[in-house]
Amino acid sequence: MQKIVLVAGARPNFVKIAPLWHALSGYDNIDVKIVHTGQHFDEAMSRFFFDDLKLPVPHYNLNINGGSHAEQTGKIMEHFDKVLDHEMPHDVIVTGDVNSTVACALVAVKRGIRTSHVEAGLRSFDRSMPEEINRIVTDSVSDLLFVSEPSGLTNLKHEGIDGEKIHFIGNVMIDSLISINSRIDHSRILENIGVQEHKFGLVTLHRPSNVDSTSRLKELISWLQETANNIPVVFPVHPRTGKRLEKMFAENTAIQNNHSNLKMISPLRYIDFQKLLKSAQFVITDSGGVQEETTWRGVPCITLRNNTERPVTLESGTNYLAGNDLKLAGSIINDCIAGRAKQGRIPELWDGKAASRIAEIIVR
Ligand code: UDP
């Protein structure tokens, strides 16, 4: 038996490990264990994803959340080390760019366990983003690097990483999207929220550059309210953003969300969110995964960041980078409403088979 430990901690990780779990569980000679570090722990950010993506209850839950980056990373390392004492796996697989990714990769590789990083090589070239540090460190220590888009190959080559470790296999996040696609039309989310197909915009924002400063957050909320004068806007609020919004609304009674067309709601479960994303006229985001999902679905995406680690979504997809410039974002939205958005195409190997390619390589 080849024992494999799959690590997940935060919402995007659940979407990425699901196809790996399903692909690896299909082998008789493989024993897969899921370790949930606990970074995201409430139902809306965790359990519902396990249900929607048909994942089993995690074999281990380390229950580590909150604290500074150092505290969180350190605690995850300490607790994950104990899991490895017990399991003694042949392989550890980490995905994405969160603290659990770098923490578990460091622990595994120092114990001499073959360590794979899925979604390797992505770079925003912005070291003020904690995710960028996590990506660089994880890639530099991992034994197998699974790359989702051509920029990943170029970046790893520039960093001098041995080409034998690198495999261009496609995008596991798109595997999940394809796997649930036939189920999303059962979702009643449009009716529940009160919006009509292709007649609303969808928003997700949680990156520090947009939500940590009150002045930026205030500017964003007023701009979204203005946008909602023309077209309904649905905003499932990430808990990180929710905390900051609560504080802002409590401190500044002059700014409140009393706009009936700006629908601020709780974070959505995966199937409902995919239904909204597919049905939106445009999406405004700072999420990494959402930039990829909109490109796959051909829905225009306006990214409120100065950079993206996923340049294929700009070059061949439907993504636009608007940075901090809300005037520019507004004019792109007008183009989308007028039917003048750019037409993208689906990037190479985003075909629903990335996880089976990874499984073949790991089992080989
Ligand atoms: N997502 C979701 N519900 C929401 C918002 C996002 O299911 O209310 C999904 C989205 O489809 C994508 C993933 O969560 O698969 C992205 O997670 P997030 O934006 O938190 O992380 P990032 O991709 O920025 O690391």
Short mmCIF file of C-alpha atoms and ligand atoms in Angstrom, two decimals:
data_model
loop_
_atom_site.label_atom_id
_atom_site.label_comp_id
_atom_site.label_asym_id
_atom_site.label_seq_id
_atom_site.Cartn_x
_atom_site.Cartn_y
_atom_site.Cartn_z
CA MET A 1 0.00 0.00 0.00
CA GLN A 2 1.24 3.47 -0.92
CA LYS A 3 0.08 5.84 1.79
CA ILE A 4 -0.67 9.43 0.77
CA VAL A 5 -1.62 12.38 2.99
CA LEU A 6 -3.64 15.18 1.37
CA VAL A 7 -3.55 18.51 3.18
CA ALA A 8 -6.30 21.15 3.18
CA GLY A 9 -6.90 24.12 5.44
CA ALA A 10 -8.84 26.89 3.74
CA ARG A 11 -11.82 27.15 1.36
CA PRO A 12 -9.84 27.10 -1.92
CA ASN A 13 -7.92 24.01 -0.73
CA PHE A 14 -11.12 21.99 -0.36
CA VAL A 15 -11.98 22.68 -3.99
CA LYS A 16 -8.44 21.64 -5.02
CA ILE A 17 -8.14 18.41 -2.98
CA ALA A 18 -11.56 17.04 -4.00
CA PRO A 19 -10.54 15.80 -7.47
CA LEU A 20 -7.26 14.47 -6.05
CA TRP A 21 -9.15 12.51 -3.42
CA HIS A 22 -11.47 11.02 -6.05
CA ALA A 23 -8.64 10.21 -8.49
CA LEU A 24 -6.34 8.64 -5.86
CA SER A 25 -9.15 6.70 -4.16
CA GLY A 26 -9.71 4.92 -7.46
CA TYR A 27 -6.44 2.95 -7.01
CA ASP A 28 -6.62 -0.28 -4.96
CA ASN A 29 -3.02 0.00 -3.84
CA ILE A 30 -3.35 3.52 -2.46
CA ASP A 31 -4.46 4.57 1.00
CA VAL A 32 -5.35 8.29 1.13
CA LYS A 33 -5.81 10.27 4.31
CA ILE A 34 -7.14 13.85 4.47
CA VAL A 35 -5.69 16.23 7.04
CA HIS A 36 -7.76 19.37 7.66
CA THR A 37 -5.63 21.92 9.48
CA GLY A 38 -8.65 23.94 10.60
CA GLN A 39 -7.71 27.32 9.06
CA HIS A 40 -11.32 27.67 7.85
CA PHE A 41 -13.59 25.82 10.21
CA ASP A 42 -17.20 27.03 10.14
CA GLU A 43 -19.91 25.25 8.14
CA ALA A 44 -20.13 27.84 5.37
CA MET A 45 -16.37 27.88 4.72
CA SER A 46 -15.64 24.21 5.33
CA ARG A 47 -18.20 21.45 5.92
CA PHE A 48 -20.53 22.48 3.08
CA PHE A 49 -17.58 22.15 0.68
CA PHE A 50 -16.90 18.61 1.87
CA ASP A 51 -20.59 17.81 1.27
CA ASP A 52 -20.88 19.50 -2.16
CA LEU A 53 -17.63 17.96 -3.39
CA LYS A 54 -18.45 14.50 -1.96
CA LEU A 55 -15.39 14.44 0.27
CA PRO A 56 -15.32 12.21 3.36
CA VAL A 57 -15.05 13.65 6.86
CA PRO A 58 -11.34 14.51 7.24
CA HIS A 59 -9.30 11.76 8.91
CA TYR A 60 -7.55 14.39 11.05
CA ASN A 61 -8.64 17.87 12.07
CA LEU A 62 -5.87 19.91 13.65
CA ASN A 63 -8.30 22.73 14.62
CA ILE A 64 -5.75 25.47 14.17
CA ASN A 65 -7.13 28.86 13.24
CA GLY A 66 -6.64 32.51 14.05
CA GLY A 67 -3.42 33.99 15.42
CA SER A 68 -0.63 35.69 13.51
CA HIS A 69 0.87 34.11 10.41
CA ALA A 70 3.82 32.90 12.50
CA GLU A 71 1.63 31.44 15.24
CA GLN A 72 -0.62 29.69 12.77
CA THR A 73 2.22 28.33 10.64
CA GLY A 74 4.17 27.18 13.72
CA LYS A 75 1.20 25.44 15.33
CA ILE A 76 0.24 23.68 12.11
CA MET A 77 3.85 22.45 11.73
CA GLU A 78 3.92 21.08 15.27
CA HIS A 79 0.60 19.26 14.99
CA PHE A 80 1.16 18.00 11.45
CA ASP A 81 4.48 16.49 12.54
CA LYS A 82 2.53 14.30 15.02
CA VAL A 83 0.16 13.16 12.28
CA LEU A 84 3.16 12.09 10.22
CA ASP A 85 4.62 10.22 13.24
CA HIS A 86 1.43 8.23 13.27
CA GLU A 87 0.76 7.77 9.55
CA MET A 88 4.32 7.49 8.15
CA PRO A 89 3.10 8.22 4.59
CA HIS A 90 5.09 7.82 1.37
CA ASP A 91 3.72 11.07 -0.03
CA VAL A 92 2.32 14.36 1.21
CA ILE A 93 0.36 16.55 -1.22
CA VAL A 94 -0.22 20.24 -0.55
CA THR A 95 -2.19 22.64 -2.76
CA GLY A 96 -2.33 26.40 -3.36
CA ASP A 97 -0.71 29.12 -1.31
CA VAL A 98 -2.15 29.31 2.22
CA ASN A 99 -0.25 28.95 5.51
CA SER A 100 -1.18 25.25 5.73
CA THR A 101 0.48 24.71 2.34
CA VAL A 102 3.89 26.00 3.37
CA ALA A 103 3.71 24.64 6.94
CA CYS A 104 2.94 21.06 5.92
CA ALA A 105 5.38 21.07 2.98
CA LEU A 106 8.22 22.12 5.30
CA VAL A 107 7.41 19.42 7.86
CA ALA A 108 7.07 16.64 5.28
CA VAL A 109 10.16 17.45 3.27
CA LYS A 110 12.35 17.69 6.38
CA ARG A 111 11.23 14.18 7.31
CA GLY A 112 12.32 12.95 3.87
CA ILE A 113 8.74 12.32 2.71
CA ARG A 114 8.14 12.95 -0.99
CA THR A 115 6.24 16.23 -1.12
CA SER A 116 4.09 17.43 -4.02
CA HIS A 117 2.87 20.96 -4.58
CA VAL A 118 -0.24 21.29 -6.71
CA GLU A 119 -0.64 24.72 -8.36
CA ALA A 120 3.12 25.30 -8.39
CA GLY A 121 4.97 28.12 -10.13
CA LEU A 122 2.30 30.84 -9.90
CA ARG A 123 3.85 34.23 -9.09
CA SER A 124 2.34 37.67 -8.53
CA PHE A 125 5.88 39.11 -8.05
CA ASP A 126 4.42 41.00 -5.10
CA ARG A 127 6.15 39.94 -1.91
CA SER A 128 3.84 42.06 0.22
CA MET A 129 1.22 39.31 -0.32
CA PRO A 130 1.58 36.52 2.26
CA GLU A 131 0.48 34.03 -0.42
CA GLU A 132 3.48 34.92 -2.60
CA ILE A 133 5.92 34.03 0.20
CA ASN A 134 4.04 30.75 0.76
CA ARG A 135 4.29 29.92 -2.97
CA ILE A 136 8.01 30.65 -3.26
CA VAL A 137 8.95 28.66 -0.16
CA THR A 138 6.69 25.71 -0.98
CA ASP A 139 8.00 25.45 -4.54
CA SER A 140 11.61 25.67 -3.47
CA VAL A 141 11.32 22.71 -1.03
CA SER A 142 8.85 20.40 -2.82
CA ASP A 143 9.92 17.29 -4.77
CA LEU A 144 7.13 17.29 -7.36
CA LEU A 145 5.72 20.50 -8.80
CA PHE A 146 2.38 20.31 -10.58
CA VAL A 147 1.76 23.34 -12.76
CA SER A 148 -1.62 24.68 -13.94
CA GLU A 149 -0.66 27.22 -16.62
CA PRO A 150 2.36 28.03 -18.85
CA SER A 151 3.57 30.96 -16.68
CA GLY A 152 4.23 28.44 -13.91
CA LEU A 153 6.74 26.61 -16.11
CA THR A 154 8.56 29.84 -17.00
CA ASN A 155 8.69 31.03 -13.38
CA LEU A 156 10.05 27.77 -12.00
CA LYS A 157 12.66 27.63 -14.78
CA HIS A 158 13.78 31.20 -13.95
CA GLU A 159 14.14 30.19 -10.31
CA GLY A 160 16.51 27.42 -11.35
CA ILE A 161 14.29 24.51 -10.27
CA ASP A 162 15.23 21.12 -11.73
CA GLY A 163 13.00 20.50 -14.77
CA GLU A 164 12.59 16.82 -13.79
CA LYS A 165 10.47 17.84 -10.82
CA ILE A 166 8.05 19.92 -12.90
CA HIS A 167 4.88 18.59 -14.58
CA PHE A 168 2.35 20.69 -16.52
CA ILE A 169 -0.88 18.86 -15.77
CA GLY A 170 -3.69 21.46 -15.89
CA ASN A 171 -5.97 22.89 -13.23
CA VAL A 172 -7.48 20.84 -10.39
CA MET A 173 -9.85 23.67 -9.48
CA ILE A 174 -11.40 23.32 -12.92
CA ASP A 175 -11.68 19.55 -12.34
CA SER A 176 -13.98 20.30 -9.40
CA LEU A 177 -15.99 22.81 -11.38
CA ILE A 178 -16.53 20.32 -14.21
CA SER A 179 -17.41 17.55 -11.75
CA ILE A 180 -20.31 19.51 -10.19
CA ASN A 181 -21.46 21.23 -13.38
CA SER A 182 -24.43 18.98 -14.02
CA ARG A 183 -25.67 19.58 -10.45
CA ILE A 184 -25.63 23.39 -10.38
CA ASP A 185 -28.90 23.83 -12.25
CA HIS A 186 -30.74 22.30 -9.29
CA SER A 187 -29.62 25.28 -7.22
CA ARG A 188 -32.43 27.75 -6.36
CA ILE A 189 -30.00 30.50 -5.40
CA LEU A 190 -31.13 33.00 -8.08
CA GLU A 191 -34.75 32.82 -6.89
CA ASN A 192 -33.69 32.91 -3.23
CA ILE A 193 -31.68 36.08 -3.71
CA GLY A 194 -34.14 37.61 -6.16
CA VAL A 195 -31.96 38.10 -9.25
CA GLN A 196 -32.41 37.02 -12.85
CA GLU A 197 -29.99 35.16 -15.09
CA HIS A 198 -27.45 37.51 -16.80
CA LYS A 199 -28.98 40.53 -15.13
CA PHE A 200 -26.70 41.01 -12.12
CA GLY A 201 -23.06 41.35 -11.09
CA LEU A 202 -21.31 39.10 -8.56
CA VAL A 203 -18.62 40.30 -6.13
CA THR A 204 -16.04 38.58 -3.88
CA LEU A 205 -13.40 40.54 -1.99
CA HIS A 206 -11.13 39.42 0.84
CA ARG A 207 -7.50 40.35 0.07
CA PRO A 208 -5.78 42.68 2.57
CA SER A 209 -5.14 45.28 -0.20
CA ASN A 210 -8.92 45.79 -0.54
CA VAL A 211 -10.40 45.13 2.87
CA ASP A 212 -7.81 45.94 5.54
CA SER A 213 -7.89 49.72 5.22
CA THR A 214 -11.13 51.42 6.22
CA SER A 215 -10.73 54.15 3.59
CA ARG A 216 -10.39 51.60 0.76
CA LEU A 217 -13.28 49.51 2.08
CA LYS A 218 -15.45 52.62 2.39
CA GLU A 219 -14.57 53.62 -1.17
CA LEU A 220 -15.41 50.11 -2.42
CA ILE A 221 -18.78 49.96 -0.67
CA SER A 222 -19.85 53.38 -2.01
CA TRP A 223 -18.72 52.34 -5.50
CA LEU A 224 -20.63 49.04 -5.29
CA GLN A 225 -23.73 50.95 -4.14
CA GLU A 226 -23.35 53.27 -7.15
CA THR A 227 -22.92 50.27 -9.47
CA ALA A 228 -26.04 48.73 -7.94
CA ASN A 229 -28.06 51.77 -9.10
CA ASN A 230 -27.73 50.34 -12.63
CA ILE A 231 -27.77 46.59 -12.06
CA PRO A 232 -28.26 44.37 -8.98
CA VAL A 233 -24.99 43.34 -7.33
CA VAL A 234 -24.67 40.18 -5.20
CA PHE A 235 -21.84 40.17 -2.67
CA PRO A 236 -21.29 36.97 -0.64
CA VAL A 237 -19.07 38.34 2.11
CA HIS A 238 -15.95 36.39 3.15
CA PRO A 239 -15.68 36.21 6.99
CA ARG A 240 -12.41 38.18 6.88
CA THR A 241 -14.21 41.01 5.06
CA GLY A 242 -17.33 40.63 7.21
CA LYS A 243 -15.37 41.41 10.39
CA ARG A 244 -13.96 44.58 8.87
CA LEU A 245 -17.31 45.66 7.48
CA GLU A 246 -18.99 45.21 10.87
CA LYS A 247 -16.35 47.39 12.49
CA MET A 248 -16.63 50.00 9.75
CA PHE A 249 -20.44 50.16 9.93
CA ALA A 250 -20.30 50.40 13.74
CA GLU A 251 -17.74 53.23 13.70
CA ASN A 252 -19.15 55.22 10.76
CA THR A 253 -22.90 55.42 11.07
CA ALA A 254 -22.89 57.61 7.94
CA ILE A 255 -21.93 54.59 5.79
CA GLN A 256 -24.35 51.69 5.96
CA ASN A 257 -25.55 49.27 3.39
CA ASN A 258 -29.16 50.28 2.97
CA HIS A 259 -29.13 49.83 -0.81
CA SER A 260 -31.68 47.19 -1.76
CA ASN A 261 -29.82 46.38 -5.01
CA LEU A 262 -26.48 45.66 -3.25
CA LYS A 263 -27.21 42.28 -1.76
CA MET A 264 -24.62 41.52 0.93
CA ILE A 265 -25.07 37.90 1.98
CA SER A 266 -23.17 35.15 3.84
CA PRO A 267 -20.49 33.16 1.97
CA LEU A 268 -22.17 30.64 -0.30
CA ARG A 269 -21.70 26.92 -0.61
CA TYR A 270 -19.81 25.85 -3.71
CA ILE A 271 -22.73 24.70 -5.86
CA ASP A 272 -24.75 27.87 -5.22
CA PHE A 273 -21.74 30.07 -5.84
CA GLN A 274 -21.02 28.31 -9.14
CA LYS A 275 -24.63 28.79 -10.21
CA LEU A 276 -24.31 32.54 -9.53
CA LEU A 277 -20.91 32.77 -11.23
CA LYS A 278 -22.21 31.04 -14.34
CA SER A 279 -25.30 33.28 -14.44
CA ALA A 280 -23.65 36.64 -13.71
CA GLN A 281 -23.20 39.30 -16.36
CA PHE A 282 -19.83 40.18 -14.82
CA VAL A 283 -17.81 39.29 -11.73
CA ILE A 284 -15.74 41.65 -9.58
CA THR A 285 -13.13 39.90 -7.47
CA ASP A 286 -9.71 39.74 -5.85
CA SER A 287 -9.84 35.94 -5.49
CA GLY A 288 -7.33 33.75 -7.30
CA GLY A 289 -9.67 30.85 -7.98
CA VAL A 290 -12.54 33.04 -9.17
CA GLN A 291 -10.31 34.55 -11.89
CA GLU A 292 -9.80 31.01 -13.23
CA GLU A 293 -13.42 29.87 -12.89
CA THR A 294 -14.72 32.93 -14.80
CA THR A 295 -12.20 32.30 -17.58
CA TRP A 296 -13.36 28.70 -17.89
CA ARG A 297 -17.01 29.78 -17.96
CA GLY A 298 -16.42 32.71 -20.34
CA VAL A 299 -17.85 35.22 -17.84
CA PRO A 300 -16.12 38.66 -17.77
CA CYS A 301 -14.07 39.15 -14.60
CA ILE A 302 -12.78 42.47 -13.25
CA THR A 303 -9.95 41.87 -10.82
CA LEU A 304 -9.39 44.64 -8.27
CA ARG A 305 -5.67 44.00 -7.84
CA ASN A 306 -2.49 45.46 -9.34
CA ASN A 307 -1.22 42.04 -10.38
CA THR A 308 -2.28 38.46 -10.87
CA GLU A 309 -0.34 35.25 -10.38
CA ARG A 310 -2.65 33.73 -13.02
CA PRO A 311 -1.70 35.66 -16.20
CA VAL A 312 -3.27 33.08 -18.52
CA THR A 313 -6.65 34.46 -17.43
CA LEU A 314 -5.64 37.88 -18.82
CA GLU A 315 -3.88 36.62 -21.94
CA SER A 316 -6.40 34.05 -23.14
CA GLY A 317 -9.27 34.33 -20.66
CA THR A 318 -11.95 36.84 -19.73
CA ASN A 319 -10.08 38.59 -16.93
CA TYR A 320 -9.26 42.33 -16.71
CA LEU A 321 -6.88 43.84 -14.13
CA ALA A 322 -8.29 47.12 -12.82
CA GLY A 323 -5.92 47.62 -9.86
CA ASN A 324 -7.26 50.31 -7.51
CA ASP A 325 -8.87 52.22 -10.36
CA LEU A 326 -12.62 52.06 -9.81
CA LYS A 327 -13.27 54.42 -12.75
CA LEU A 328 -11.58 51.91 -15.04
CA ALA A 329 -13.52 49.06 -13.38
CA GLY A 330 -16.75 51.01 -13.97
CA SER A 331 -16.03 51.49 -17.66
CA ILE A 332 -15.28 47.76 -18.07
CA ILE A 333 -18.60 46.99 -16.38
CA ASN A 334 -20.35 49.31 -18.85
CA ASP A 335 -18.67 47.42 -21.71
CA CYS A 336 -19.88 44.12 -20.23
CA ILE A 337 -23.45 45.41 -19.91
CA ALA A 338 -23.29 46.66 -23.52
CA GLY A 339 -22.10 43.21 -24.68
CA ARG A 340 -18.58 44.41 -25.57
CA ALA A 341 -16.60 42.25 -23.12
CA LYS A 342 -13.61 40.34 -24.48
CA GLN A 343 -14.20 36.78 -25.58
CA GLY A 344 -11.83 34.37 -23.94
CA ARG A 345 -10.90 30.77 -24.57
CA ILE A 346 -10.28 27.90 -22.18
CA PRO A 347 -6.56 27.51 -21.35
CA GLU A 348 -4.63 24.39 -22.30
CA LEU A 349 -5.32 21.28 -20.17
CA TRP A 350 -8.14 22.88 -18.15
CA ASP A 351 -10.16 19.85 -19.15
CA GLY A 352 -11.25 18.15 -15.94
CA LYS A 353 -8.42 15.60 -15.97
CA ALA A 354 -5.66 17.36 -14.03
CA ALA A 355 -6.06 15.24 -10.89
CA SER A 356 -5.91 11.96 -12.82
CA ARG A 357 -2.67 13.14 -14.47
CA ILE A 358 -1.24 13.88 -11.02
CA ALA A 359 -2.38 10.51 -9.69
CA GLU A 360 -0.69 8.68 -12.59
CA ILE A 361 2.60 10.45 -11.89
CA ILE A 362 2.47 9.88 -8.14
CA VAL A 363 1.56 6.23 -8.47
CA ARG A 364 4.12 5.55 -11.21
N1 UDP B 1 -16.40 30.27 -3.42
C1 UDP B 1 -17.58 29.71 -2.91
N2 UDP B 1 -18.46 30.51 -2.24
C2 UDP B 1 -18.27 31.85 -2.07
C3 UDP B 1 -17.08 32.43 -2.62
C4 UDP B 1 -16.17 31.61 -3.27
O1 UDP B 1 -17.82 28.51 -3.08
O2 UDP B 1 -19.12 32.53 -1.46
C5 UDP B 1 -15.43 29.37 -4.08
C6 UDP B 1 -15.00 29.77 -5.47
O3 UDP B 1 -15.88 29.24 -6.44
C7 UDP B 1 -13.62 29.15 -5.56
C8 UDP B 1 -13.11 29.25 -4.16
O4 UDP B 1 -14.23 29.44 -3.31
O5 UDP B 1 -13.71 27.79 -5.92
C9 UDP B 1 -12.16 30.43 -4.05
O6 UDP B 1 -11.84 30.66 -2.77
P1 UDP B 1 -11.24 32.05 -2.25
O7 UDP B 1 -11.67 33.15 -3.13
O8 UDP B 1 -11.61 32.12 -0.81
O9 UDP B 1 -9.68 31.82 -2.31
P2 UDP B 1 -8.54 32.19 -3.36
O10 UDP B 1 -8.87 31.48 -4.64
O11 UDP B 1 -8.50 33.67 -3.50
O12 UDP B 1 -7.30 31.66 -2.74
#
